[in-house]
Short mmCIF file of C-alpha atoms in Angstrom, two decimals:
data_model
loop_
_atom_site.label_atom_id
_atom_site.label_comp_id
_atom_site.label_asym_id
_atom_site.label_seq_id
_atom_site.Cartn_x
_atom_site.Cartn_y
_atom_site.Cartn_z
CA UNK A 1 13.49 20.17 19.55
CA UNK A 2 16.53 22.36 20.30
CA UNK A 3 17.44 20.11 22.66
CA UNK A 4 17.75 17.42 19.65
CA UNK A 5 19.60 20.17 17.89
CA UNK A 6 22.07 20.39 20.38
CA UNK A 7 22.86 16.34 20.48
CA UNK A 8 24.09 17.07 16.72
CA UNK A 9 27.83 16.52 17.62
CA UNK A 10 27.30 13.76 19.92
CA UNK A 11 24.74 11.81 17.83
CA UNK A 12 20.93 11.47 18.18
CA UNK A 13 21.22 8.10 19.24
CA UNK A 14 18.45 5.47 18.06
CA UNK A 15 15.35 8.21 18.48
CA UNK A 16 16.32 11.19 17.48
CA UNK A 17 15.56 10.77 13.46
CA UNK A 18 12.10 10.33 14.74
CA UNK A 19 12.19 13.89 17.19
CA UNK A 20 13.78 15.88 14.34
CA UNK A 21 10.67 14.91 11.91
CA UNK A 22 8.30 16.88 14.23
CA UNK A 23 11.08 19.55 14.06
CA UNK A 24 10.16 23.11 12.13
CA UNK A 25 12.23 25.94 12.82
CA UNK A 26 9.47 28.75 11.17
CA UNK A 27 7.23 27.87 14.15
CA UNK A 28 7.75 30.89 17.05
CA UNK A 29 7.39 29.31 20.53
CA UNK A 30 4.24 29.94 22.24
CA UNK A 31 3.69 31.34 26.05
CA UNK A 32 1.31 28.72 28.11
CA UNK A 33 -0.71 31.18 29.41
CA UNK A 34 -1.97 31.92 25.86
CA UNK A 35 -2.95 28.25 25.31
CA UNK A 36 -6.67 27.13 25.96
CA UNK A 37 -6.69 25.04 29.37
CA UNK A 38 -9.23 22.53 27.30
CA UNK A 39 -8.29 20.36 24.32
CA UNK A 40 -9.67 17.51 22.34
CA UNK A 41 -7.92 15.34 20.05
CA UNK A 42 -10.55 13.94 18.00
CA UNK A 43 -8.40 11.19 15.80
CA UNK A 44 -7.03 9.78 18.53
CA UNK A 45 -10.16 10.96 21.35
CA UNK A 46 -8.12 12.26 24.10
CA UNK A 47 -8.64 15.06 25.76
CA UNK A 48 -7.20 17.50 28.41
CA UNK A 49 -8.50 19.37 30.87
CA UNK A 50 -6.74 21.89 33.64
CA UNK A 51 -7.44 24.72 35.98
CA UNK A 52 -4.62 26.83 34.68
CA UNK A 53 -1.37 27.07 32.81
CA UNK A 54 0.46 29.56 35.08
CA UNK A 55 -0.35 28.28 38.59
CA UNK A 56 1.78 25.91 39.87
CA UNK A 57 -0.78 24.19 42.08
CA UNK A 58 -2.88 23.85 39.24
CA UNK A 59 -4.94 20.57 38.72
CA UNK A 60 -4.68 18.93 35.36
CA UNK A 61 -6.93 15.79 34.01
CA UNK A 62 -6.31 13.62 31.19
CA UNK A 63 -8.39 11.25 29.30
CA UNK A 64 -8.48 8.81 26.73
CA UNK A 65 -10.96 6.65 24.79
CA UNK A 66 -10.38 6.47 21.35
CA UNK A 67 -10.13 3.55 18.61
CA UNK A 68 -6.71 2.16 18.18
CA UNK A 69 -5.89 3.48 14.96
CA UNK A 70 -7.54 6.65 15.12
CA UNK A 71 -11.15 7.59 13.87
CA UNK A 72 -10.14 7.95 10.23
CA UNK A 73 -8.76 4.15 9.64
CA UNK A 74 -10.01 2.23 12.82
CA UNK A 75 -13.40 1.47 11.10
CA UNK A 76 -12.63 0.43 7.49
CA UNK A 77 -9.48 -1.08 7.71
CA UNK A 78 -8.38 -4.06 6.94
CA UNK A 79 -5.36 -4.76 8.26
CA UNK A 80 -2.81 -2.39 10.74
CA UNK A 81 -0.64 0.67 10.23
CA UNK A 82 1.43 -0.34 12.76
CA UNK A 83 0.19 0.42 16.20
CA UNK A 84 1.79 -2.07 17.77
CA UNK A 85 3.11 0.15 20.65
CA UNK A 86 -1.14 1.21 21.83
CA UNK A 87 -1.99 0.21 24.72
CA UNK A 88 -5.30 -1.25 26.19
CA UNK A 89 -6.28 1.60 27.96
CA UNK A 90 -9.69 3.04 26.81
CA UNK A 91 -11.14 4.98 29.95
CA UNK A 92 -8.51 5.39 31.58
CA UNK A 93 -7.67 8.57 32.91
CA UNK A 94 -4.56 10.51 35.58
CA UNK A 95 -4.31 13.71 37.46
CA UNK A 96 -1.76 15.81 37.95
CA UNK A 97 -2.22 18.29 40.85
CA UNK A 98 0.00 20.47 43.24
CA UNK A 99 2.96 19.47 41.50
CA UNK A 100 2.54 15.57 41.76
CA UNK A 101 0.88 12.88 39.47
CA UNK A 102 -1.72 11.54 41.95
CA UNK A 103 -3.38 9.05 39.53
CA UNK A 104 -0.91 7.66 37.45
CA UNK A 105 -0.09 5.57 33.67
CA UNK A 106 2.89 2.89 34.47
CA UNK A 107 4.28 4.43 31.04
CA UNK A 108 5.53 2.04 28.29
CA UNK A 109 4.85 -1.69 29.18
CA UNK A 110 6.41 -4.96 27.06
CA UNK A 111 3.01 -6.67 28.06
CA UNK A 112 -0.38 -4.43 27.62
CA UNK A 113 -2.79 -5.26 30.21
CA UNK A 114 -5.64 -3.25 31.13
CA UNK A 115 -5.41 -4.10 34.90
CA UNK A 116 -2.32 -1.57 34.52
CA UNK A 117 -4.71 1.42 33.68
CA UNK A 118 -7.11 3.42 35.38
CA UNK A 119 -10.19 2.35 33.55
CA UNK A 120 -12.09 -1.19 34.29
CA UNK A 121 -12.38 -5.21 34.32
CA UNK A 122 -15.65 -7.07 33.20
CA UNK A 123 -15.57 -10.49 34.08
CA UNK A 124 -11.67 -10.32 35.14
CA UNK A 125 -11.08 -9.69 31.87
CA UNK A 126 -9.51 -6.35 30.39
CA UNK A 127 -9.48 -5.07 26.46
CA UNK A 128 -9.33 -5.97 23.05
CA UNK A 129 -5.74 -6.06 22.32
CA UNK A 130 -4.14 -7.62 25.66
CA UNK A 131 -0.62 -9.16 24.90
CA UNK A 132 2.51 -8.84 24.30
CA UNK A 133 2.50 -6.06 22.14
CA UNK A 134 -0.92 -4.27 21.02
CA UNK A 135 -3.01 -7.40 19.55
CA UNK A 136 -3.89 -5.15 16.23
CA UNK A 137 -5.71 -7.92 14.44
CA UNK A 138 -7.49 -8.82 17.52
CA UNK A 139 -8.52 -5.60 17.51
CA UNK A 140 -9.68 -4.95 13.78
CA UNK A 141 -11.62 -7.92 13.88
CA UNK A 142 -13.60 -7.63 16.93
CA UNK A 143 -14.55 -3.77 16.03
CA UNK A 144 -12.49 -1.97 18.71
CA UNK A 145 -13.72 1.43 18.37
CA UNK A 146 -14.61 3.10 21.90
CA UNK A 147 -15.40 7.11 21.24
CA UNK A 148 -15.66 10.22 23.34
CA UNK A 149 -19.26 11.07 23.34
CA UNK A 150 -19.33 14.64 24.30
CA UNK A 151 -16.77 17.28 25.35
CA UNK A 152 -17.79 20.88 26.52
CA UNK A 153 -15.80 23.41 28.57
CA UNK A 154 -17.53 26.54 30.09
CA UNK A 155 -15.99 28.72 32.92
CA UNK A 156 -16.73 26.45 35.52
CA UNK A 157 -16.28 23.15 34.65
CA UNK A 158 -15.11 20.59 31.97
CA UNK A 159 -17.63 18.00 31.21
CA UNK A 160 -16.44 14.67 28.83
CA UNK A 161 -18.10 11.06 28.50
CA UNK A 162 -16.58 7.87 26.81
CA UNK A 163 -18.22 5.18 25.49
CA UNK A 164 -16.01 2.58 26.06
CA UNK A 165 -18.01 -0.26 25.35
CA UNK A 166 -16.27 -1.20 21.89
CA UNK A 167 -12.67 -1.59 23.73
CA UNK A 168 -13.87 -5.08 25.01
CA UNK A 169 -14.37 -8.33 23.12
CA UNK A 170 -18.24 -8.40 22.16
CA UNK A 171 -18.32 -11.86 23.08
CA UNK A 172 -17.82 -10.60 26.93
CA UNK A 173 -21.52 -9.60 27.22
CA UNK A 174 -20.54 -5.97 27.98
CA UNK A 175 -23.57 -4.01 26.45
CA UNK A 176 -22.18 -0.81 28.03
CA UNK A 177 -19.87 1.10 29.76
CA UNK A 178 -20.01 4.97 30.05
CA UNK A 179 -17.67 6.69 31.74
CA UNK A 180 -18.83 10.65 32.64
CA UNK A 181 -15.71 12.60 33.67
CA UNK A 182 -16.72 16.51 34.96
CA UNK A 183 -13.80 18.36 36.35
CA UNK A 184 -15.30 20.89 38.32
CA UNK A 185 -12.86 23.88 38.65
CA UNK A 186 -10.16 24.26 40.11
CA UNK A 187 -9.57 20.85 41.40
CA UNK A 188 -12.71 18.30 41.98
CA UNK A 189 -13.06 15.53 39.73
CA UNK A 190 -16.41 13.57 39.31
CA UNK A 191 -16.56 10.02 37.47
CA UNK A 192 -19.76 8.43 36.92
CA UNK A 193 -19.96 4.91 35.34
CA UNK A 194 -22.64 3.46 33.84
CA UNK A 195 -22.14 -0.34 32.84
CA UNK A 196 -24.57 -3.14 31.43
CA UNK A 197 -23.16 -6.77 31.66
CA UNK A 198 -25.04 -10.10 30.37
CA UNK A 199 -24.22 -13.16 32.29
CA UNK A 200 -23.50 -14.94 28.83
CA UNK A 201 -20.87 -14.32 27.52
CA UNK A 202 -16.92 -15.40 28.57
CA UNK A 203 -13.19 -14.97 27.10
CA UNK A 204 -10.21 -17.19 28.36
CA UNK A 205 -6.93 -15.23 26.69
CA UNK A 206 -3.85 -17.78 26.73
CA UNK A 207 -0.37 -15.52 26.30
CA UNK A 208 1.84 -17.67 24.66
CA UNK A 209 4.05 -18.33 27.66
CA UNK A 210 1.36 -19.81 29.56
CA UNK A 211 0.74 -22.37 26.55
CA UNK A 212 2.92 -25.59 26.92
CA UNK A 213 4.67 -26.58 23.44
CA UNK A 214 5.84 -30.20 21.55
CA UNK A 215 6.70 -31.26 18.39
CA UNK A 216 9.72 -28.73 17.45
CA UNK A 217 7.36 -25.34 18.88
CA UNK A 218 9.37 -23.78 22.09
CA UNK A 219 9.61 -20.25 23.80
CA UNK A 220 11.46 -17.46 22.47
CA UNK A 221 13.18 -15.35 25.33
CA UNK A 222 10.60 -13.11 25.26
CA UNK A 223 8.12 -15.51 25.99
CA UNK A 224 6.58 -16.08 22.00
CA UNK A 225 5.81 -19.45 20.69
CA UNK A 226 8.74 -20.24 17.83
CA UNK A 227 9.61 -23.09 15.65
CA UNK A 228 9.64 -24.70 12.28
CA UNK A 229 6.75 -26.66 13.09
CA UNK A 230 4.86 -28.44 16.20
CA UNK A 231 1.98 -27.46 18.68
CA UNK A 232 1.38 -25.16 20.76
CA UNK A 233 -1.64 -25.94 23.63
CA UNK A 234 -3.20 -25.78 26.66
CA UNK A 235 -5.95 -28.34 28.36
CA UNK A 236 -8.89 -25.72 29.01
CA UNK A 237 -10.50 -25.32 32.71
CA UNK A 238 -13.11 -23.26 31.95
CA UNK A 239 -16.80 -23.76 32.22
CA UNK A 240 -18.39 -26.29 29.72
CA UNK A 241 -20.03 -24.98 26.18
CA UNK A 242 -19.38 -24.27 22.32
CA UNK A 243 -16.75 -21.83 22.27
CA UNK A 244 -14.74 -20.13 18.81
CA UNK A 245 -10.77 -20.78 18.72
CA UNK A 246 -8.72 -17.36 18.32
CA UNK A 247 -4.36 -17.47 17.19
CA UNK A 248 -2.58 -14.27 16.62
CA UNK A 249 0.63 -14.88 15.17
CA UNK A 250 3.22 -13.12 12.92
CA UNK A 251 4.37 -14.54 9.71
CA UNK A 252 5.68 -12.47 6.99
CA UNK A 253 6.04 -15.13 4.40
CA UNK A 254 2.66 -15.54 1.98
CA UNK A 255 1.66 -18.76 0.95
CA UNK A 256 4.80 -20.78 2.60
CA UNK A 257 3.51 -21.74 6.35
CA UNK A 258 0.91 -24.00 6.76
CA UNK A 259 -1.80 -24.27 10.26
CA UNK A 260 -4.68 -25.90 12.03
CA UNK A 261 -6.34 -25.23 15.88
CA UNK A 262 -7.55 -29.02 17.12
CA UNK A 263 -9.38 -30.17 20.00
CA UNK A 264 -8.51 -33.08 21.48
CA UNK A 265 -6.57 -33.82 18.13
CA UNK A 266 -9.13 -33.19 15.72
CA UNK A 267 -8.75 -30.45 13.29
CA UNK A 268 -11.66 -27.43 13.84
CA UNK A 269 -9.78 -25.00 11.35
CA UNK A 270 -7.31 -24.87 9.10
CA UNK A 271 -5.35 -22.07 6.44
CA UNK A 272 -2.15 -21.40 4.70
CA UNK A 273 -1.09 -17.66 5.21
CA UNK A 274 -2.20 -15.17 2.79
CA UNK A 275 -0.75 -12.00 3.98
CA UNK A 276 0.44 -10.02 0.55
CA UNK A 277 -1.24 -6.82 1.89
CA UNK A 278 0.42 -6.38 5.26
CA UNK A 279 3.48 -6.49 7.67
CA UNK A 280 2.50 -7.52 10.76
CA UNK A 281 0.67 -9.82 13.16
CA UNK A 282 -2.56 -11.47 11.67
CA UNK A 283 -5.96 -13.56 13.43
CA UNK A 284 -7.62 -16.96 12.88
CA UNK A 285 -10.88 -17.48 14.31
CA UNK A 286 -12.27 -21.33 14.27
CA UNK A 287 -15.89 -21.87 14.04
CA UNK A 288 -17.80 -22.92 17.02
CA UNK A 289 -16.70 -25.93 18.79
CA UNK A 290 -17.94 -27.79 21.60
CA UNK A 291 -15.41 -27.83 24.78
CA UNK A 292 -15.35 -29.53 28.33
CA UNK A 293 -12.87 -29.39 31.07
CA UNK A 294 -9.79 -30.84 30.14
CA UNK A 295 -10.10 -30.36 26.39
CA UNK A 296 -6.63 -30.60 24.40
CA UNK A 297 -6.53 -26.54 22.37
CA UNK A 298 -3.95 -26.60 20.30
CA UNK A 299 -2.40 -24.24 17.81
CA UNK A 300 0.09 -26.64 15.13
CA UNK A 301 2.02 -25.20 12.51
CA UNK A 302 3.25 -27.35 9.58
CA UNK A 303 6.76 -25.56 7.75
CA UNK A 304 6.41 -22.35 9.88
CA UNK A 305 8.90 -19.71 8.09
CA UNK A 306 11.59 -18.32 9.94
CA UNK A 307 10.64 -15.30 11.84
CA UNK A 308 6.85 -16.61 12.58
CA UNK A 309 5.71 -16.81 16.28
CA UNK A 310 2.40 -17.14 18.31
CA UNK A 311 1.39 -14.17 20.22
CA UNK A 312 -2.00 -15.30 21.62
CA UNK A 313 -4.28 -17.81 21.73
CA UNK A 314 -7.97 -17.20 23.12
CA UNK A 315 -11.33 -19.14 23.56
CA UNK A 316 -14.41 -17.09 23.52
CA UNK A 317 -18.33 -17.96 23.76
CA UNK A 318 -21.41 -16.02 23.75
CA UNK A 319 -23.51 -18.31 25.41
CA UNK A 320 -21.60 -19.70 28.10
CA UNK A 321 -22.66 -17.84 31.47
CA UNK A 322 -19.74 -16.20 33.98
CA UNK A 323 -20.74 -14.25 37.07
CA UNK A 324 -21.44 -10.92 36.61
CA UNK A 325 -17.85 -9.01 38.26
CA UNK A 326 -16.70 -5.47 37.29
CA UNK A 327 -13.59 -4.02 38.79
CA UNK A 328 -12.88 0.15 38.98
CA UNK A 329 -9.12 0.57 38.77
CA UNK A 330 -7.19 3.29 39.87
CA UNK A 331 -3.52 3.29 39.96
CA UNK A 332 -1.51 5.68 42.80
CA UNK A 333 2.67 6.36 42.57
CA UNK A 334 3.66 3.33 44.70
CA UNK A 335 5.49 6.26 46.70
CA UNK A 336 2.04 7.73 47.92
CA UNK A 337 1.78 7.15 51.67
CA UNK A 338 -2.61 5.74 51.80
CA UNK A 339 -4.88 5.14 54.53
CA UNK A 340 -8.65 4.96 54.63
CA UNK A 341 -11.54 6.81 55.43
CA UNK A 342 -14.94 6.84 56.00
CA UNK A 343 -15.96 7.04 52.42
CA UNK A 344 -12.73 6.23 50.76
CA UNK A 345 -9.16 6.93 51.03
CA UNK A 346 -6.43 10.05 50.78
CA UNK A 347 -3.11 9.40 48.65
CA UNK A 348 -0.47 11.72 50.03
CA UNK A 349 2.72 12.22 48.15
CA UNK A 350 5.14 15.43 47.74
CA UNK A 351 2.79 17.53 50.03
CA UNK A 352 0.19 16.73 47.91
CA UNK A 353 -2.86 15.12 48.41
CA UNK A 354 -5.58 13.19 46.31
CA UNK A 355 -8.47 12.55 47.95
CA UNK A 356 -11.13 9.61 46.95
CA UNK A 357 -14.57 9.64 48.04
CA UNK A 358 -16.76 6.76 47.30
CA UNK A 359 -20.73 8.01 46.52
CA UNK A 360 -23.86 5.77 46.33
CA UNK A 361 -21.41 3.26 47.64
CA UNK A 362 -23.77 0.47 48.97
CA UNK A 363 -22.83 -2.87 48.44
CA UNK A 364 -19.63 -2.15 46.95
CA UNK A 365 -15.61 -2.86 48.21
CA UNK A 366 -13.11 -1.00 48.42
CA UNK A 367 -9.50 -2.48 48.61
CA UNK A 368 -5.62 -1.10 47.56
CA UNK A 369 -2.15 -2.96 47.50
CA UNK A 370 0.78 -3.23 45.52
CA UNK A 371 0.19 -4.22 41.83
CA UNK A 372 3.19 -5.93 39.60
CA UNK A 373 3.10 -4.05 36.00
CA UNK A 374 3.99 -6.29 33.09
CA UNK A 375 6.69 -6.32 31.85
CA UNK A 376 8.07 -3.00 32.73
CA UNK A 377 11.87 -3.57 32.31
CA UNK A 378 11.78 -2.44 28.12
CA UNK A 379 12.07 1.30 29.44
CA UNK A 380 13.82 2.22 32.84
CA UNK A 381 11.36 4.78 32.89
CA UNK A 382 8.59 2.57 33.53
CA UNK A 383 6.93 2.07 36.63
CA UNK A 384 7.61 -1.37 37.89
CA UNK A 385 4.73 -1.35 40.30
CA UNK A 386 1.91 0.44 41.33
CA UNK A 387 -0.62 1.40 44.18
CA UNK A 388 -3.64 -0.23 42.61
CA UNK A 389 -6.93 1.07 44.10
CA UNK A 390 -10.06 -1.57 43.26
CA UNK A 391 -13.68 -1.15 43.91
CA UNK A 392 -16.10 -4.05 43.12
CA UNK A 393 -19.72 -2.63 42.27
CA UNK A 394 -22.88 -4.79 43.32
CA UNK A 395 -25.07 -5.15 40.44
CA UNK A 396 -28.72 -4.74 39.93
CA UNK A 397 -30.20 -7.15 37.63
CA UNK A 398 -27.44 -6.91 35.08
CA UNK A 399 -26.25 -3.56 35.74
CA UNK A 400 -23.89 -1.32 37.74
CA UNK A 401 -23.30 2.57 38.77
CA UNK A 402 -20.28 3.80 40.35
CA UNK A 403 -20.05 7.13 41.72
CA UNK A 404 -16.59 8.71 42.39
CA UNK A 405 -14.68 12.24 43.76
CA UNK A 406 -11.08 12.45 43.09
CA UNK A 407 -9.90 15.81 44.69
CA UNK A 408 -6.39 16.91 44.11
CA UNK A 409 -5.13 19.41 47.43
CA UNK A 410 -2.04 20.86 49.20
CA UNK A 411 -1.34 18.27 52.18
CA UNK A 412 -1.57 21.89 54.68
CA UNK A 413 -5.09 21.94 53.67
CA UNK A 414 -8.34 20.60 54.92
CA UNK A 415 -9.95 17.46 52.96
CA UNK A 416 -13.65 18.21 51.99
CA UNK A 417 -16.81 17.46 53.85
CA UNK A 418 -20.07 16.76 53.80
CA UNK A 419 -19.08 14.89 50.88
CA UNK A 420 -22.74 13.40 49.73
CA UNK A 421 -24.70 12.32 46.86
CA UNK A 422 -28.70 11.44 45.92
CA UNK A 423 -29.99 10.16 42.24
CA UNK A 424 -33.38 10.46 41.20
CA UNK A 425 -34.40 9.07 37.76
CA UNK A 426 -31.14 9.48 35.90
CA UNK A 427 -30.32 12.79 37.86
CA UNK A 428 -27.80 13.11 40.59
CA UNK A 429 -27.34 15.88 43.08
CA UNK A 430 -23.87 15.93 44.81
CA UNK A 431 -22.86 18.42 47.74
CA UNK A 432 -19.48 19.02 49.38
CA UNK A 433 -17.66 21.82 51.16
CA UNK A 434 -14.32 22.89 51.06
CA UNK A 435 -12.44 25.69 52.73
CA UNK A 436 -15.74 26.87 54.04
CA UNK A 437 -17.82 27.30 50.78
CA UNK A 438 -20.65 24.36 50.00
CA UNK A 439 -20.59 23.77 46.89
CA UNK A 440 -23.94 21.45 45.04
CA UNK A 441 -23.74 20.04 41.50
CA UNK A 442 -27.12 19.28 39.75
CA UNK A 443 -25.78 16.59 37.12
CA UNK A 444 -28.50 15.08 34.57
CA UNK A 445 -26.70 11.69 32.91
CA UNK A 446 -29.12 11.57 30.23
CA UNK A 447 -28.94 15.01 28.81
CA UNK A 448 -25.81 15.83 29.39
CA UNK A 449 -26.45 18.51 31.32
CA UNK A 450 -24.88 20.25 34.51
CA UNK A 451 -25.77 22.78 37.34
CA UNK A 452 -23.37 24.25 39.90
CA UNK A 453 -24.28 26.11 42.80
CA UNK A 454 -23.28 28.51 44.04
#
């Protein structure tokens, strides 16, 4: 805030109005070392958790799963309060340790993917909300409203667990994913996932510049669908069945633009655009419609009002079957130098280290390379890439458990050993030893509930 202050000759330039508001003179400064090392956010369910504020080796976790528009609104809402700028990141979580960011966010993105987060893919697919810009609408009619669970601190350890489930389209078959995250002080990590998948159950999202246009429809620059009138389609691949017909699209004119979604030329759904209430993008969902490969989906608008464009288009079933496919993402600073190991991997970077070990592994892969992020020229701060880490779990009749240790560690120091893990109904029991102390974590799922020796 001084610094803002201080840009007063100069000018604030296009963000500073929004700097000052947060701005109160009355309020003294605060010394970190004052300041709790835990913190939950409950509106917006993130939470932080870190070993200290004064060391500067000090290992700090973040975490996010939390509804869109906050508790308060997300549930009862009816249309958006502009959160445009969210991004589809329930679950996913970075650390900070030894001076470094080890597990990273790619910062502000013009595209929001969940494949850019550390958090996971069902079926390929990522989040409600994927597209250019935060699919609101999308999101408010689907129910996006992942929550944390629990959150305790003691001494010893943090413990917090997400429900993520409600970040995904319900028509994806997800019935759950759980994400346990227990920091165990100073700088061990411990994510356990449990995930349910159905076999039935698919989503094919279409961006709008992978949709080919006619009829007066073309591409804006930044890849939207744009036009007075025409089509915008695509001729599906995907597996046989009765699928629904989803368009986000923007139009800010009530009553004046005209649409329809066809198949094959026949009209499934039409409207005219009632959107009195609002300022911002909007969803129209077809009823069921039967669709085989090479169907013609098309979105038409008839007298589209200046300013309107196509954001999305996706086709979703509930009863067509997809292989059952989860993918654990973790994203390093492409500058981290990674090789393997017997259980995992170490990321070193800055004389830091962050190690990975991979528990109750069997059956599962374990791969890393260089992953594009989308869109990341709207900031210059933005990552343009990443080290993506991905590890495919096998699955056991429809479900899935992943097991990982994320250890944060001066690169003159010793990785850990021993490094093991056993799970009897519901309860695990992990060991490891570092810097010559064993250390054994008696960690019950179901209850909540956590043991450390010694």
């Amino acid at each position: 805030s001084w610094e803002t202050v201080g840009l007063r000759e100069k000018g604030l330039t296009s963000r500073g109005w929004m700097m000052l508001l947060a701005y109160d003179p009355t309020v003294p400064p605060a010394d970190p070392a004052t300041l709790p090392t835990f913190a939950r956010f409950p509106e917006i369910e993130q939470v932080m958790m870190r070993s200290s504020w004064t060391n500067p080796d000090a290992t700090l976790v973040g975490f996010k799963s939390g509804p869109f528009m906050g508790r308060t609104l997300s549930k009862d809402a009816v249309f958006d309060f502009g959160t445009g700028h969210q991004d589809a990141d329930s679950g996913s979580f970075q650390v900070f340790s030894h001076g470094q960011f080890l597990a990273i966010d790619p910062l502000y993105t013009g595209q929001e993917r969940t494949e850019d987060h550390s958090t996971m893919l069902f079926k390929g697919h990522g989040q409600l909300g994927e597209q250019n810009a935060f699919g609101s609408m999308e999101a408010l009619r689907f129910g996006h409203f992942p929550e944390i669970a629990h959150a305790e601190t003691t001494d010893r350890y943090d413990y917090v667990v997400g429900d993520v489930t409600r970040a995904y389209h319900p028509a994806l078959g997800l019935q759950r994913f759980t994400r346990h995250l227990l920091f165990v002080k100073p700088d061990v990590l411990l994510v356990a996932d449990e995930v349910a998948l159905r076999e039935e159950g698919v989503v094919h999202d279409y961006p709008p510049e992978d949709l080919e246009t006619a009829g007066g429809l073309a591409h804006a620059p930044n890849g939207y669908v744009v036009g007075r009138e025409g089509e915008a389609f695509v001729a599906f691949a995907g597996e046989p069945g009765t699928y629904r017909i989803a368009a986000v699209y923007l139009d800010n004119l009530p009553g004046a633009g005209r649409y329809s979604l066809e198949v094959d030329g026949r009209t499934v759904h039409s409207w005219t655009n009632r959107n009195e209430d609002r300022d911002d993008h909007l969803i129209a969902v077809s009823e069921p419609v039967a669709l085989r490969r090479g169907s013609r989906v098309a979105f038409r608008g008839a007298s589209m009002p200046p300013g309107t464009r196509l954001t999305k288009m996706s086709l979703f079933s509930e009863t067509v079957r997809a292989p059952l496919a989860a993918e654990w993402l973790l994203h390093l600073d492409p500058k981290a130098e990674v090789q393997g190991t017997p259980d995992g991997l170490e990321a070193a970077q800055g004389g830091a280290v962050l190690e990975l070990h991979r528990l109750l592994a069997e059956g599962q892969s374990l791969t890393w390379n260089r992953h594009k992020v989308a869109k990341p020229e709207v900031e210059p701060f933005t990552f343009r890439e990443t080290t993506r880490v991905v590890v495919r779990p096998s699955f056991a009749a429809n479900k899935a458990f992943l097991l990982t240790l994320l250890r944060g560690r001066s690169a003159s120091r010793r990785a850990l050993a021993d490094v093991r893990a056993e799970r009897r109904d519901g309860r695990l029991e992990i060991r490891f030893t570092g810097e010559g102390r064993s250390t054994a974590v008696d960690w019950d799922l179901a209850e909540r509930t956590v043991a450390i020796r010694p």
